[in-house]
mmCIF file of C-alpha atoms in Angstrom:
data_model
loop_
_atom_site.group_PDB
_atom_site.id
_atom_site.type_symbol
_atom_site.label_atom_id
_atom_site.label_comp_id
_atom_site.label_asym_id
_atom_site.label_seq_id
_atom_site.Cartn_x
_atom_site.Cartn_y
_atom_site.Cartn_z
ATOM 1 C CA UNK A 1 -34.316 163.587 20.903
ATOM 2 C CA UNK A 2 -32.036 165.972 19.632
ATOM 3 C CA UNK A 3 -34.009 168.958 17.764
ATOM 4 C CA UNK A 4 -33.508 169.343 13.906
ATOM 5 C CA UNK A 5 -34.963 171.761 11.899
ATOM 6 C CA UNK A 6 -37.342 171.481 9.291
ATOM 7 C CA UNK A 7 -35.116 171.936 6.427
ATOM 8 C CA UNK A 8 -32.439 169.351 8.559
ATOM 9 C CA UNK A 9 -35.922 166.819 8.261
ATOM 10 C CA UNK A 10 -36.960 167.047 4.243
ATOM 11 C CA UNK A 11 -32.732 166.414 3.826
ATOM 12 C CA UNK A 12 -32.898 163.737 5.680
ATOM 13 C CA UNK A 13 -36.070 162.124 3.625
ATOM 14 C CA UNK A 14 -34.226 162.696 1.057
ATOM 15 C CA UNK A 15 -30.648 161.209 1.558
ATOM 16 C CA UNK A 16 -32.168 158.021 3.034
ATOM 17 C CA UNK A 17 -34.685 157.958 0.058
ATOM 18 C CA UNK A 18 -32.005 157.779 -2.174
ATOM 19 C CA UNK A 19 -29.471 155.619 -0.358
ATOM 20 C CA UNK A 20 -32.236 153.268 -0.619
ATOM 21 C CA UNK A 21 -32.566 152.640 -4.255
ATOM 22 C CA UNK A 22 -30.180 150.085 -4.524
ATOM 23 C CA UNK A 23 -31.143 146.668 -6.673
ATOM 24 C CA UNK A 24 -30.819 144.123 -5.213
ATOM 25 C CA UNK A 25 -31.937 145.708 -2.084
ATOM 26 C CA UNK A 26 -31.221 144.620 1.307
ATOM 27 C CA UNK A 27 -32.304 144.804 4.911
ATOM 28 C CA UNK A 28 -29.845 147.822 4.774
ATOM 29 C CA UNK A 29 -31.620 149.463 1.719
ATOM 30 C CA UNK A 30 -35.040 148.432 3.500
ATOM 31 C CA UNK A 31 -33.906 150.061 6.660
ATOM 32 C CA UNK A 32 -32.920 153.463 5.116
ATOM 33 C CA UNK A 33 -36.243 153.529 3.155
ATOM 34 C CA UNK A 34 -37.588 153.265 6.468
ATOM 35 C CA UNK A 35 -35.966 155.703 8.041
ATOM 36 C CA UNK A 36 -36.541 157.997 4.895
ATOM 37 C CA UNK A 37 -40.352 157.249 5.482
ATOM 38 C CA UNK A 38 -40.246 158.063 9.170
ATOM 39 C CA UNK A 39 -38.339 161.723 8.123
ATOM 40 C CA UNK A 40 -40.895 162.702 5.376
ATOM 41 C CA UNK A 41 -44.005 162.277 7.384
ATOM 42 C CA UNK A 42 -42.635 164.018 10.396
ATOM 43 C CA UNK A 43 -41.688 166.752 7.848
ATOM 44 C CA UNK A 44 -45.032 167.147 6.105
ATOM 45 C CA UNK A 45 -46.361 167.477 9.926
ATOM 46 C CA UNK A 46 -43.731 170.454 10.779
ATOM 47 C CA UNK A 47 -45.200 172.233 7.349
ATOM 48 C CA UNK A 48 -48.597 171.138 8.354
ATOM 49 C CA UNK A 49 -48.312 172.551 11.565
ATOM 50 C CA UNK A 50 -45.539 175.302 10.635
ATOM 51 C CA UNK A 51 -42.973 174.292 12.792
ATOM 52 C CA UNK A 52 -39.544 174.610 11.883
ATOM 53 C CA UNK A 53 -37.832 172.721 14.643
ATOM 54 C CA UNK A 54 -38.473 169.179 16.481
ATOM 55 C CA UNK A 55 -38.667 170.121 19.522
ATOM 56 C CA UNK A 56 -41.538 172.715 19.399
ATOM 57 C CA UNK A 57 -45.277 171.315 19.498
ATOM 58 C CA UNK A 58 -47.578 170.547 17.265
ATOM 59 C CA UNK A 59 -51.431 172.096 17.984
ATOM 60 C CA UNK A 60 -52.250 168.413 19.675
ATOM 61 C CA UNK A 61 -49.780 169.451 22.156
ATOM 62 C CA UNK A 62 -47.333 166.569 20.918
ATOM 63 C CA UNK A 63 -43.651 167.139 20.438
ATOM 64 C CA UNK A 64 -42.492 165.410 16.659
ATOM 65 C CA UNK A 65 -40.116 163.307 18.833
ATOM 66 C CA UNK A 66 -43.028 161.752 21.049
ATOM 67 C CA UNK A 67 -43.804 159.791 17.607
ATOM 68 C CA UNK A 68 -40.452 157.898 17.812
ATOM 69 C CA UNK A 69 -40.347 155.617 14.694
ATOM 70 C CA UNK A 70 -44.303 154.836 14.614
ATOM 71 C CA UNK A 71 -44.983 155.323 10.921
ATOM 72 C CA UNK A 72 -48.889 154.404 11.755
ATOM 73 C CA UNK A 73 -49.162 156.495 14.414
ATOM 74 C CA UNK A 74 -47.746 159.434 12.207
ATOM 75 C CA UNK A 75 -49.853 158.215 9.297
ATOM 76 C CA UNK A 76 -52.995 158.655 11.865
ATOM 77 C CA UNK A 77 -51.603 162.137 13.037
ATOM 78 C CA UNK A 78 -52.077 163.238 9.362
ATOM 79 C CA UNK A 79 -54.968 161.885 8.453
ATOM 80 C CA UNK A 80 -56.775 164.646 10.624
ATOM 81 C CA UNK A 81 -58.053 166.857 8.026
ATOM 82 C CA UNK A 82 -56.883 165.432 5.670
ATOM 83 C CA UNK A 83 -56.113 162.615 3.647
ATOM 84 C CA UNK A 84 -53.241 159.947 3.613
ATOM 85 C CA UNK A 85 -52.855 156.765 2.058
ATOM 86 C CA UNK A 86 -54.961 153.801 3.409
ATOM 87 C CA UNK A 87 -51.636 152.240 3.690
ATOM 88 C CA UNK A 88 -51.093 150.974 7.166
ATOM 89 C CA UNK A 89 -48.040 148.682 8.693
ATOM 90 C CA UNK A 90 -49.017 145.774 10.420
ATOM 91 C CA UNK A 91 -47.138 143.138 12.809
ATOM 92 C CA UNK A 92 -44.837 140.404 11.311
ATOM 93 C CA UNK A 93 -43.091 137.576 12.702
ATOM 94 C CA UNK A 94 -39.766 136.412 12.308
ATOM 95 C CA UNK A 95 -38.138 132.918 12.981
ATOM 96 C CA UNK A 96 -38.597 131.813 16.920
ATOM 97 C CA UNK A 97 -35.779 130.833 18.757
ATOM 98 C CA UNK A 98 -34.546 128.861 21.498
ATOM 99 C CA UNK A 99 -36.537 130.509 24.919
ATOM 100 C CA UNK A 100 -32.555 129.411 26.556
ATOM 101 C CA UNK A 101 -29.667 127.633 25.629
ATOM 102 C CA UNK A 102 -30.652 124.526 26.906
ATOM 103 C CA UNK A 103 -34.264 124.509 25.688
ATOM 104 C CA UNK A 104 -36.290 122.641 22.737
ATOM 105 C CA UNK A 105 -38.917 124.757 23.536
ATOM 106 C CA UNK A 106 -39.221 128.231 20.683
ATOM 107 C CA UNK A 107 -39.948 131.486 21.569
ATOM 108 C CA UNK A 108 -42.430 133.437 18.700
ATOM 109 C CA UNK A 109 -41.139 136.608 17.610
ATOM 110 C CA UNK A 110 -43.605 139.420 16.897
ATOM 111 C CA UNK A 111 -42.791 142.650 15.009
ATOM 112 C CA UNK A 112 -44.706 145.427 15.449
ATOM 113 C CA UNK A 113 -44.766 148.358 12.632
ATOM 114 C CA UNK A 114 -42.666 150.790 15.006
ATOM 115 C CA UNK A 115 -39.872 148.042 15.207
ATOM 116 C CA UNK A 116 -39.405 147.071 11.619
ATOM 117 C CA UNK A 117 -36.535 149.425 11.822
ATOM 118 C CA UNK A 118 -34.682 146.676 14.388
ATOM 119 C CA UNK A 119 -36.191 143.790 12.449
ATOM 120 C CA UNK A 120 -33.764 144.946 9.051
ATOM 121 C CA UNK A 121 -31.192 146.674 11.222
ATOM 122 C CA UNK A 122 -30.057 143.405 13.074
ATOM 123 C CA UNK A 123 -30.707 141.168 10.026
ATOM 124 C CA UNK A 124 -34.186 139.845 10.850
ATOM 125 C CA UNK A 125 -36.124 138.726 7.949
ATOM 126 C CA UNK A 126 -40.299 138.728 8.145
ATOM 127 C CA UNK A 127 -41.516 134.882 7.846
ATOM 128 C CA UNK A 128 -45.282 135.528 7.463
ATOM 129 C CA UNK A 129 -45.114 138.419 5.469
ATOM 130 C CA UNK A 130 -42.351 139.305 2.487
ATOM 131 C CA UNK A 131 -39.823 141.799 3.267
ATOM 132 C CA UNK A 132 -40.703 143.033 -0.292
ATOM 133 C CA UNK A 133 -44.511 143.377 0.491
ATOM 134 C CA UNK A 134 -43.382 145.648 3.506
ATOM 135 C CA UNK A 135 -41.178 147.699 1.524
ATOM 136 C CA UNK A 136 -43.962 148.454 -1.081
ATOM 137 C CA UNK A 137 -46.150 149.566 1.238
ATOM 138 C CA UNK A 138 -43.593 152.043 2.876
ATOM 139 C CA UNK A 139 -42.927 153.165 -0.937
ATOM 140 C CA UNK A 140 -46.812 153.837 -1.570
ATOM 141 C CA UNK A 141 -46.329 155.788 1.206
ATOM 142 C CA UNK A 142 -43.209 157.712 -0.050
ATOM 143 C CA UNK A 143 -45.189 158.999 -3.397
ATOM 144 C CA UNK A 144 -47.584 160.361 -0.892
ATOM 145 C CA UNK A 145 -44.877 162.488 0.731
ATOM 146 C CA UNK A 146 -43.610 163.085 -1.993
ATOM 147 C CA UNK A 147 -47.122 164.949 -3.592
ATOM 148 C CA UNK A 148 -46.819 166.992 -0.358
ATOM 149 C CA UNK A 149 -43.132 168.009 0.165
ATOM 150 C CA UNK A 150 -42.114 168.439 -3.516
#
């Protein structure tokens, strides 16, 4: 990953943030709240842990980048000492296709929280789950960076 600073990081939350107030929104709204999500929890960590670039390490000995788009997995980071919303992603499905060409037979599609991001950016839509439902739970999670970073 390319290091950004800290300053580079709470921008970032914040252009994608608002990109992604758009009504109607779509997968393309949904995937910049995402993204904004992803860019405020690694920034709360970098203030948690004062660290004002990507690259250095936090006191678990974990590099921000090592996260990768795992909004749990930062959610869990954070929730030592302290506390962050209950909220958690979970897997969704999308609609199965063909396993080949040629086949009747479907292949089940499973999307876990780390790859929502590719669910919206290539157009998927969640079947069991509402793509609204998703997106409210990565908002709750926005007014909790937002309490810390503002």
């Amino acid at each position: 990953m390319i290091p950004f600073t800290d300053r580079e990081m709470r921008n970032a939350w914040r252009q994608n943030l608002a990109a992604s107030q758009v009504e109607p929104r779509t997968n393309v709204h949904r995937l910049l709240l995402f993204y904004a999500v992803e860019c405020g929890l690694k920034a709360v960590i970098m203030e948690t842990e004062l660290l004002t670039r990507t690259d250095e390490k936090c006191r678990s000995g974990q590099v921000i980048s090592d996260f990768g788009h795992n909004i749990n997995g930062l959610l869990d980071y954070l929730s030592i000492g302290s506390k962050t919303p209950r909220v958690r992603l979970k897997n969704t499905k999308i609609k199965p296709i063909k396993k080949h060409k040629t086949s009747k037979y479907k292949e089940e599609r499973t999307v876990s929280p780390q790859d929502i991001n590719q669910m919206w950016r290539y157009g998927g839509k969640s079947v069991d789950v509402s793509d609204e439902k998703i997106e409210q739970k990565l908002l709750e999670i926005n007014q909790w960076i937002e309490e810390k970073l503002l």
